[in-house]
Tab-separated table of C-alpha atoms in Angstrom:
chain	number	residue	atom	x	y	z
W	1326	MET	CA	59.325	81.637	206.132
W	1327	ALA	CA	61.706	79.006	208.760
W	1328	ARG	CA	58.812	76.237	208.709
W	1329	SER	CA	61.044	73.425	208.272
W	1330	ARG	CA	64.630	74.377	209.165
W	1331	LEU	CA	65.871	72.358	212.166
W	1332	THR	CA	66.803	74.775	214.909
W	1333	PRO	CA	70.527	75.180	216.091
W	1334	GLU	CA	70.620	72.452	218.888
W	1335	ARG	CA	68.783	70.190	216.061
W	1336	GLU	CA	71.812	70.174	213.865
W	1337	SER	CA	74.014	70.577	216.442
W	1338	GLU	CA	72.524	66.621	217.372
W	1339	LEU	CA	72.641	65.874	213.830
W	1340	TYR	CA	76.537	67.030	212.573
W	1341	GLU	CA	76.899	65.064	215.995
W	1342	THR	CA	75.249	61.638	214.533
W	1343	VAL	CA	77.248	61.752	211.139
W	1344	ILE	CA	79.955	61.477	212.723
W	1345	ASP	CA	78.922	59.207	214.403
W	1346	LEU	CA	77.740	57.208	211.764
W	1347	LEU	CA	80.396	57.674	209.898
W	1348	GLY	CA	82.970	56.330	212.676
W	1349	GLU	CA	79.823	53.058	213.015
W	1350	VAL	CA	79.676	52.455	209.540
W	1351	GLY	CA	81.823	54.197	206.362
W	1352	TYR	CA	81.375	56.755	204.215
W	1353	ASP	CA	80.206	54.434	202.017
W	1354	GLY	CA	77.820	53.243	204.494
W	1355	LEU	CA	76.418	55.799	205.377
W	1356	THR	CA	73.278	57.183	203.603
W	1357	MET	CA	70.639	59.649	204.351
W	1358	ASP	CA	68.167	57.323	205.333
W	1359	ALA	CA	70.179	55.949	208.063
W	1360	ILE	CA	70.767	59.694	209.411
W	1361	ALA	CA	66.816	60.568	208.716
W	1362	ALA	CA	66.638	57.613	210.235
W	1363	ARG	CA	69.105	58.650	213.732
W	1364	THR	CA	67.922	61.834	213.572
W	1365	ARG	CA	63.977	61.538	213.104
W	1366	SER	CA	64.836	64.055	210.547
W	1367	SER	CA	63.168	64.137	207.363
W	1368	LYS	CA	64.585	62.557	204.343
W	1369	ALA	CA	63.208	65.987	202.607
W	1370	THR	CA	64.945	68.285	205.094
W	1371	LEU	CA	68.441	66.950	204.875
W	1372	TYR	CA	68.666	67.311	200.931
W	1373	ARG	CA	66.798	70.630	200.747
W	1374	GLN	CA	69.176	71.767	203.750
W	1375	TRP	CA	72.262	70.245	202.608
W	1376	GLY	CA	71.732	69.193	198.989
W	1377	SER	CA	73.860	66.487	199.396
W	1378	LYS	CA	75.501	63.543	201.417
W	1379	PRO	CA	79.309	65.108	200.766
W	1380	GLU	CA	78.117	68.642	201.551
W	1381	LEU	CA	75.978	67.324	204.968
W	1382	VAL	CA	79.445	65.309	205.587
W	1383	ALA	CA	81.704	68.139	205.279
W	1384	GLN	CA	79.851	70.094	207.412
W	1385	SER	CA	79.974	67.922	210.244
W	1386	LEU	CA	83.532	68.122	209.727
W	1387	ARG	CA	82.948	71.592	210.186
W	1388	HIS	CA	81.108	71.568	212.873
W	1389	HIS	CA	83.158	68.772	214.823
W	1390	LYS	CA	86.376	70.379	214.216
W	1391	PRO	CA	89.697	69.851	216.309
W	1392	VAL	CA	90.811	71.640	219.104
W	1393	ARG	CA	92.482	75.064	218.560
W	1394	ILE	CA	96.348	73.782	217.769
W	1395	ALA	CA	97.106	77.286	216.405
W	1396	GLU	CA	96.347	78.884	220.425
W	1397	ILE	CA	98.026	76.545	222.174
W	1398	ASP	CA	101.588	78.646	223.454
W	1399	THR	CA	102.743	77.195	226.959
W	1400	GLY	CA	106.646	77.643	226.703
W	1401	SER	CA	108.102	75.109	225.686
W	1402	LEU	CA	107.379	72.480	222.595
W	1403	ARG	CA	106.742	69.077	225.548
W	1404	GLY	CA	104.610	71.782	226.890
W	1405	ASP	CA	102.905	72.300	223.901
W	1406	PHE	CA	102.220	68.686	222.757
W	1407	HIS	CA	101.579	67.918	226.377
W	1408	GLU	CA	98.293	69.813	225.892
W	1409	ILE	CA	96.682	69.320	222.841
W	1410	ILE	CA	96.526	65.911	223.907
W	1411	GLY	CA	95.504	66.706	227.162
W	1412	SER	CA	91.643	69.009	225.384
W	1413	SER	CA	90.699	65.962	224.050
W	1414	ASP	CA	89.383	63.224	225.987
W	1415	ASP	CA	89.831	59.576	225.455
W	1416	CYS	CA	86.378	58.835	224.121
W	1417	ARG	CA	86.708	61.741	222.054
W	1418	MET	CA	89.638	60.652	220.004
W	1419	ALA	CA	88.223	56.977	220.482
W	1420	LYS	CA	85.621	58.588	217.947
W	1421	ASP	CA	87.456	60.830	216.227
W	1422	SER	CA	89.834	57.500	214.880
W	1423	ALA	CA	86.574	55.371	213.931
W	1424	MET	CA	86.171	58.143	211.761
W	1425	MET	CA	88.939	58.988	210.409
W	1426	ARG	CA	89.104	55.195	209.340
W	1427	GLY	CA	85.415	55.734	208.197
W	1428	LEU	CA	86.457	57.804	205.598
W	1429	ALA	CA	89.985	56.380	205.271
W	1430	HIS	CA	88.696	54.456	201.796
W	1431	ALA	CA	86.731	56.860	200.596
W	1432	VAL	CA	88.941	60.525	200.337
W	1433	GLY	CA	90.621	58.067	197.702
W	1434	GLU	CA	87.495	58.124	195.667
W	1435	ASN	CA	85.864	61.019	195.837
W	1436	PRO	CA	88.016	64.410	195.908
W	1437	GLU	CA	85.080	66.488	196.934
W	1438	LEU	CA	85.261	64.545	200.119
W	1439	HIS	CA	89.616	64.993	201.042
W	1440	GLU	CA	89.556	68.559	199.819
W	1441	ALA	CA	86.731	69.370	202.072
W	1442	LEU	CA	88.492	66.954	204.462
W	1443	ARG	CA	91.515	68.492	204.162
W	1444	GLU	CA	90.350	72.001	204.335
W	1445	LEU	CA	88.464	71.498	207.446
W	1446	LEU	CA	90.326	68.985	209.333
W	1447	ILE	CA	94.063	68.831	208.337
W	1448	GLU	CA	94.331	72.243	206.800
W	1449	PRO	CA	93.951	73.886	210.433
W	1450	GLU	CA	96.507	70.668	212.059
W	1451	VAL	CA	99.120	71.171	209.905
W	1452	THR	CA	99.154	75.032	210.341
W	1453	GLY	CA	98.698	75.181	214.065
W	1454	LEU	CA	101.699	72.406	214.417
W	1455	ASP	CA	104.020	74.505	211.968
W	1456	GLN	CA	103.284	77.713	214.324
W	1457	ILE	CA	103.883	75.656	217.973
W	1458	LEU	CA	107.025	74.551	216.086
W	1459	ARG	CA	108.040	77.280	214.546
W	1460	ARG	CA	108.129	78.650	217.831
W	1461	ALA	CA	110.294	75.806	219.095
W	1462	VAL	CA	112.633	77.020	216.662
W	1463	GLU	CA	112.604	80.539	217.702
W	1464	ARG	CA	113.439	79.957	221.673
W	1465	GLY	CA	116.149	77.331	219.433
W	1466	GLU	CA	114.273	74.050	221.430
W	1467	VAL	CA	114.508	72.952	217.467
W	1468	ALA	CA	117.047	73.278	214.952
W	1469	ALA	CA	116.160	74.860	212.445
W	1470	ASP	CA	116.943	73.065	209.525
W	1471	ASN	CA	115.915	69.446	211.781
W	1472	PRO	CA	114.163	67.177	208.669
W	1473	ALA	CA	112.100	65.814	210.869
W	1474	LEU	CA	110.015	69.412	211.159
W	1475	GLY	CA	108.375	68.616	208.227
W	1476	LEU	CA	107.151	65.093	209.256
W	1477	VAL	CA	104.938	65.705	212.383
W	1478	PRO	CA	102.068	65.570	211.165
W	1479	HIS	CA	102.676	61.869	209.896
W	1480	MET	CA	104.285	60.908	212.969
W	1481	MET	CA	101.104	62.356	214.724
W	1482	ILE	CA	98.324	61.508	212.394
W	1483	GLY	CA	100.426	58.196	212.027
W	1484	ALA	CA	99.948	57.581	215.696
W	1485	VAL	CA	96.248	57.625	215.663
W	1486	VAL	CA	96.201	55.255	212.407
W	1487	ALA	CA	98.411	52.622	213.331
W	1488	ARG	CA	96.648	51.696	216.693
W	1489	SER	CA	93.682	50.655	215.507
W	1490	PHE	CA	95.216	48.565	212.716
W	1491	ILE	CA	98.226	47.680	215.680
W	1492	GLU	CA	96.892	46.963	218.554
W	1493	ASP	CA	93.347	46.505	217.935
W	1494	ARG	CA	92.249	49.418	220.248
W	1495	PRO	CA	91.464	53.465	219.440
W	1496	VAL	CA	94.460	55.888	220.572
W	1497	ASP	CA	94.075	57.178	223.920
W	1498	GLN	CA	95.581	60.107	225.912
W	1499	ALA	CA	98.461	58.123	227.115
W	1500	PHE	CA	99.682	56.196	224.500
W	1501	LEU	CA	100.116	59.746	222.643
W	1502	THR	CA	101.613	61.102	225.086
W	1503	ALA	CA	103.563	57.952	225.502
W	1504	TYR	CA	103.940	58.336	221.441
W	1505	VAL	CA	105.291	62.294	222.102
W	1506	ASP	CA	107.556	61.614	224.030
W	1507	ALA	CA	109.682	59.041	222.576
W	1508	VAL	CA	109.222	59.275	219.308
W	1509	VAL	CA	108.415	62.726	218.308
W	1510	LEU	CA	110.018	64.980	220.531
W	1511	PRO	CA	113.353	63.397	220.457
W	1512	ALA	CA	112.829	62.927	216.594
W	1513	LEU	CA	113.010	67.003	216.802
W	1514	GLY	CA	115.830	66.749	219.237
W	1515	ALA	CA	113.860	68.970	221.448
W	1516	PRO	CA	114.016	68.407	224.926
F	1395	MET	CA	88.371	15.530	190.484
F	1396	ALA	CA	89.768	18.656	189.702
F	1397	ARG	CA	87.258	19.943	187.041
F	1398	SER	CA	86.559	23.261	187.486
F	1399	ARG	CA	89.515	24.428	190.232
F	1400	LEU	CA	91.292	27.237	189.052
F	1401	THR	CA	95.233	26.645	187.799
F	1402	PRO	CA	97.818	27.875	190.778
F	1403	GLU	CA	97.941	30.996	187.635
F	1404	ARG	CA	94.498	31.724	187.774
F	1405	GLU	CA	94.839	31.448	191.375
F	1406	SER	CA	97.612	33.727	191.755
F	1407	GLU	CA	96.090	36.159	189.376
F	1408	LEU	CA	92.845	36.096	191.352
F	1409	TYR	CA	94.079	36.902	194.196
F	1410	GLU	CA	96.268	39.958	193.247
F	1411	THR	CA	92.699	40.795	191.386
F	1412	VAL	CA	90.983	40.697	194.790
F	1413	ILE	CA	93.948	43.290	196.449
F	1414	ASP	CA	93.936	45.326	193.409
F	1415	LEU	CA	89.524	45.600	193.706
F	1416	LEU	CA	90.605	46.108	197.843
F	1417	GLY	CA	92.310	49.665	196.479
F	1418	GLU	CA	89.828	50.376	194.719
F	1419	VAL	CA	86.357	50.071	195.811
F	1420	GLY	CA	86.917	49.170	199.693
F	1421	TYR	CA	85.820	46.034	201.602
F	1422	ASP	CA	82.237	47.590	201.143
F	1423	GLY	CA	81.880	47.801	197.955
F	1424	LEU	CA	83.773	44.530	197.263
F	1425	THR	CA	81.186	41.525	195.542
F	1426	MET	CA	82.113	38.034	194.586
F	1427	ASP	CA	80.126	39.400	191.292
F	1428	ALA	CA	82.763	41.796	190.541
F	1429	ILE	CA	86.299	39.354	191.385
F	1430	ALA	CA	83.893	37.051	189.120
F	1431	ALA	CA	83.845	39.729	186.584
F	1432	ARG	CA	86.801	40.762	186.180
F	1433	THR	CA	88.519	37.308	186.812
F	1434	ARG	CA	85.737	35.535	184.854
F	1435	SER	CA	85.666	32.913	187.250
F	1436	SER	CA	82.507	31.751	187.702
F	1437	LYS	CA	80.636	32.732	191.183
F	1438	ALA	CA	80.126	29.224	191.756
F	1439	THR	CA	83.827	28.259	191.525
F	1440	LEU	CA	84.445	31.262	194.033
F	1441	TYR	CA	82.452	30.023	196.254
F	1442	ARG	CA	83.442	26.695	196.170
F	1443	GLN	CA	86.654	27.904	196.589
F	1444	TRP	CA	86.558	30.051	199.311
F	1445	GLY	CA	83.097	29.106	200.961
F	1446	SER	CA	83.207	33.163	201.411
F	1447	LYS	CA	84.411	36.742	200.754
F	1448	PRO	CA	86.269	36.876	204.313
F	1449	GLU	CA	88.229	34.336	203.872
F	1450	LEU	CA	88.774	34.501	199.653
F	1451	VAL	CA	90.100	37.848	201.239
F	1452	ALA	CA	91.960	36.844	203.365
F	1453	GLN	CA	94.183	34.296	201.082
F	1454	SER	CA	94.913	36.586	199.958
F	1455	LEU	CA	96.758	38.865	201.195
F	1456	ARG	CA	97.931	35.453	202.288
F	1457	HIS	CA	99.180	35.074	198.977
F	1458	HIS	CA	100.058	39.112	198.335
F	1459	LYS	CA	102.517	38.574	201.676
F	1460	PRO	CA	104.765	41.418	202.805
F	1461	VAL	CA	108.939	41.087	201.884
F	1462	ARG	CA	110.431	38.760	204.357
F	1463	ILE	CA	111.785	41.336	207.025
F	1464	ALA	CA	112.965	38.920	209.005
F	1465	GLU	CA	115.882	37.836	206.491
F	1466	ILE	CA	117.025	41.022	206.104
F	1467	ASP	CA	120.363	41.514	207.994
F	1468	THR	CA	122.823	43.983	206.775
F	1469	GLY	CA	124.695	44.751	209.615
F	1470	SER	CA	123.879	48.078	210.397
F	1471	LEU	CA	119.786	49.252	211.883
F	1472	ARG	CA	119.805	51.527	209.039
F	1473	GLY	CA	121.288	49.221	206.412
F	1474	ASP	CA	117.828	47.130	207.362
F	1475	PHE	CA	115.142	50.062	207.030
F	1476	HIS	CA	116.803	50.608	203.458
F	1477	GLU	CA	116.920	47.394	202.426
F	1478	ILE	CA	113.205	46.985	203.857
F	1479	ILE	CA	112.169	50.447	202.015
F	1480	GLY	CA	114.370	48.879	198.600
F	1481	SER	CA	112.777	45.132	198.234
F	1482	SER	CA	109.389	47.010	197.597
F	1483	ASP	CA	109.315	49.214	194.368
F	1484	ASP	CA	106.721	52.293	194.063
F	1485	CYS	CA	103.995	51.026	192.342
F	1486	ARG	CA	104.396	47.790	194.739
F	1487	MET	CA	103.594	50.029	197.779
F	1488	ALA	CA	101.664	52.829	196.438
F	1489	LYS	CA	98.760	49.439	195.521
F	1490	ASP	CA	100.153	48.778	199.887
F	1491	SER	CA	98.629	52.197	200.548
F	1492	ALA	CA	94.956	51.574	198.758
F	1493	MET	CA	94.608	48.027	200.556
F	1494	MET	CA	95.462	49.743	203.689
F	1495	ARG	CA	93.401	52.323	203.233
F	1496	GLY	CA	90.878	50.358	201.387
F	1497	LEU	CA	90.429	47.740	204.545
F	1498	ALA	CA	90.815	50.789	207.251
F	1499	HIS	CA	87.467	50.848	208.632
F	1500	ALA	CA	86.264	47.006	207.740
F	1501	VAL	CA	89.027	45.919	210.860
F	1502	GLY	CA	86.590	47.643	212.964
F	1503	GLU	CA	83.721	45.993	211.738
F	1504	ASN	CA	84.707	42.530	211.088
F	1505	PRO	CA	86.853	40.210	213.369
F	1506	GLU	CA	87.649	37.845	211.120
F	1507	LEU	CA	88.572	40.154	208.989
F	1508	HIS	CA	90.669	42.181	210.952
F	1509	GLU	CA	92.328	38.621	212.802
F	1510	ALA	CA	93.507	37.078	209.171
F	1511	LEU	CA	95.028	40.472	209.075
F	1512	ARG	CA	96.881	41.154	211.993
F	1513	GLU	CA	97.775	36.936	211.351
F	1514	LEU	CA	98.856	37.638	207.880
F	1515	LEU	CA	100.719	40.701	207.966
F	1516	ILE	CA	100.747	42.988	211.364
F	1517	GLU	CA	101.463	40.376	213.539
F	1518	PRO	CA	104.586	38.943	210.477
F	1519	GLU	CA	105.849	42.276	210.054
F	1520	VAL	CA	105.952	43.675	213.886
F	1521	THR	CA	108.324	40.418	214.319
F	1522	GLY	CA	110.544	41.064	211.319
F	1523	LEU	CA	110.720	44.401	213.419
F	1524	ASP	CA	111.425	43.090	216.794
F	1525	GLN	CA	114.437	40.522	215.186
F	1526	ILE	CA	116.228	43.752	213.296
F	1527	LEU	CA	116.064	45.538	216.614
F	1528	ARG	CA	116.883	42.660	218.769
F	1529	ARG	CA	120.437	43.146	216.229
F	1530	ALA	CA	120.676	47.098	216.692
F	1531	VAL	CA	120.667	46.440	220.755
F	1532	GLU	CA	123.251	43.905	221.082
F	1533	ARG	CA	125.143	45.518	217.952
F	1534	GLY	CA	124.891	48.572	220.545
F	1535	GLU	CA	123.613	50.986	218.332
F	1536	VAL	CA	120.324	50.983	219.858
F	1537	ALA	CA	119.958	51.220	224.197
F	1538	ALA	CA	117.873	48.691	225.310
F	1539	ASP	CA	115.593	50.617	227.200
F	1540	ASN	CA	114.916	53.169	224.588
F	1541	PRO	CA	111.221	53.381	224.959
F	1542	ALA	CA	110.431	53.524	221.078
F	1543	LEU	CA	111.781	49.992	220.333
F	1544	GLY	CA	108.026	49.331	221.118
F	1545	LEU	CA	106.544	52.345	218.527
F	1546	VAL	CA	108.390	51.363	215.184
F	1547	PRO	CA	105.559	49.899	213.577
F	1548	HIS	CA	103.520	52.482	214.543
F	1549	MET	CA	105.634	55.151	212.920
F	1550	MET	CA	105.669	53.259	210.522
F	1551	ILE	CA	102.402	52.076	209.576
F	1552	GLY	CA	101.555	55.513	209.937
F	1553	ALA	CA	103.932	56.799	207.100
F	1554	VAL	CA	102.452	54.649	204.711
F	1555	VAL	CA	98.902	55.464	205.916
F	1556	ALA	CA	99.435	59.521	206.618
F	1557	ARG	CA	101.073	60.627	203.837
F	1558	SER	CA	97.639	59.708	201.471
F	1559	PHE	CA	96.121	62.151	204.587
F	1560	ILE	CA	97.805	64.769	204.380
F	1561	GLU	CA	99.759	64.952	200.591
F	1562	ASP	CA	96.985	63.191	198.287
F	1563	ARG	CA	99.576	60.483	196.942
F	1564	PRO	CA	100.341	57.657	197.810
F	1565	VAL	CA	103.913	56.681	199.919
F	1566	ASP	CA	107.615	55.876	198.290
F	1567	GLN	CA	110.776	55.141	198.981
F	1568	ALA	CA	112.195	58.204	198.369
F	1569	PHE	CA	109.977	59.742	201.562
F	1570	LEU	CA	109.974	56.656	203.060
F	1571	THR	CA	113.878	56.836	203.501
F	1572	ALA	CA	113.222	60.232	204.369
F	1573	TYR	CA	110.690	59.605	207.140
F	1574	VAL	CA	113.202	56.523	208.599
F	1575	ASP	CA	116.327	59.428	208.493
F	1576	ALA	CA	114.684	62.048	210.221
F	1577	VAL	CA	111.838	60.173	212.294
F	1578	VAL	CA	112.773	56.414	212.612
F	1579	LEU	CA	116.413	56.397	213.658
F	1580	PRO	CA	116.699	59.560	215.802
F	1581	ALA	CA	113.892	58.910	217.629
F	1582	LEU	CA	115.413	55.475	218.274
F	1583	GLY	CA	119.414	56.893	219.301
F	1584	ALA	CA	120.717	55.257	216.196
F	1585	PRO	CA	123.476	56.049	213.999
């Protein structure tokens, strides 16, 4: 009996609300009460369907999954990076940046949450970047022993997080494109 | 009458406790009660001396100020970066990294705190890096129009924050040295 299951549309709306709230109040400040109020759901429904806050947050992250980097293949490393950046708009980037900051402390304190974040967001990004970089090495654009090859996720995630700290505004397409051209490609020795 | 003023030693200990707690529970979780309990002070003393939590955190950040980058001048950019990294030990770096994560969300929500963080930690670091980079340009190690010159703080702060996300361990001297050699110096085209 599906009496109180949410429709897929309502479920999708609820996941996006969780991502928004994470950015606004952080993981510690995120309460089931606030989610229920913002989505006009009952707390009983939330607990019945997701069990707990970490599970609901993990499912929201899974739903809000990033661009599939692994599917991008433009024929050049520079083209691939620009395609990755172009496939997410500034509004989405601002939201993701706020969400990352909202999770930054909590992941250190909550191993289950960190595991979910790693599995759902970080590993796919790292794996996707690895594939793009492997093809660049095969094409001869990057030397196979370039020591920056293992540090591309640090450069990229770092650029997203650091901009809020340093310049008080979220990352956007123009900044990330300039960063890739000025930092990431030169560090890799790529054209 | 200095009846309940803290001694400089007690004050210093209290500031370090605030930094520790920030890393442990984050800014939102940091309460005057917890600070009073951990430092065996009365809350009345804390409020009398610092007025409010943002002020106490700002003063703690000021006390816990980073290495004076601007005073480093080894004669080469690579030497200067290695000296910056060598002047902070792994334990201190882990503490600073936890503190940054503890503040990451709060700075987005609390303009006064962000202003204090910017003035006391970020601006001195950015200014110090600028001086080191200016000398490297004067020595001819870096081209004056290299577009990565304005992105060095992003690369450095990014490396510190991103490692916790990606590898689940804090930044240390060995990682930062490898990062400078593989990413920062090549992006700048420096030897």
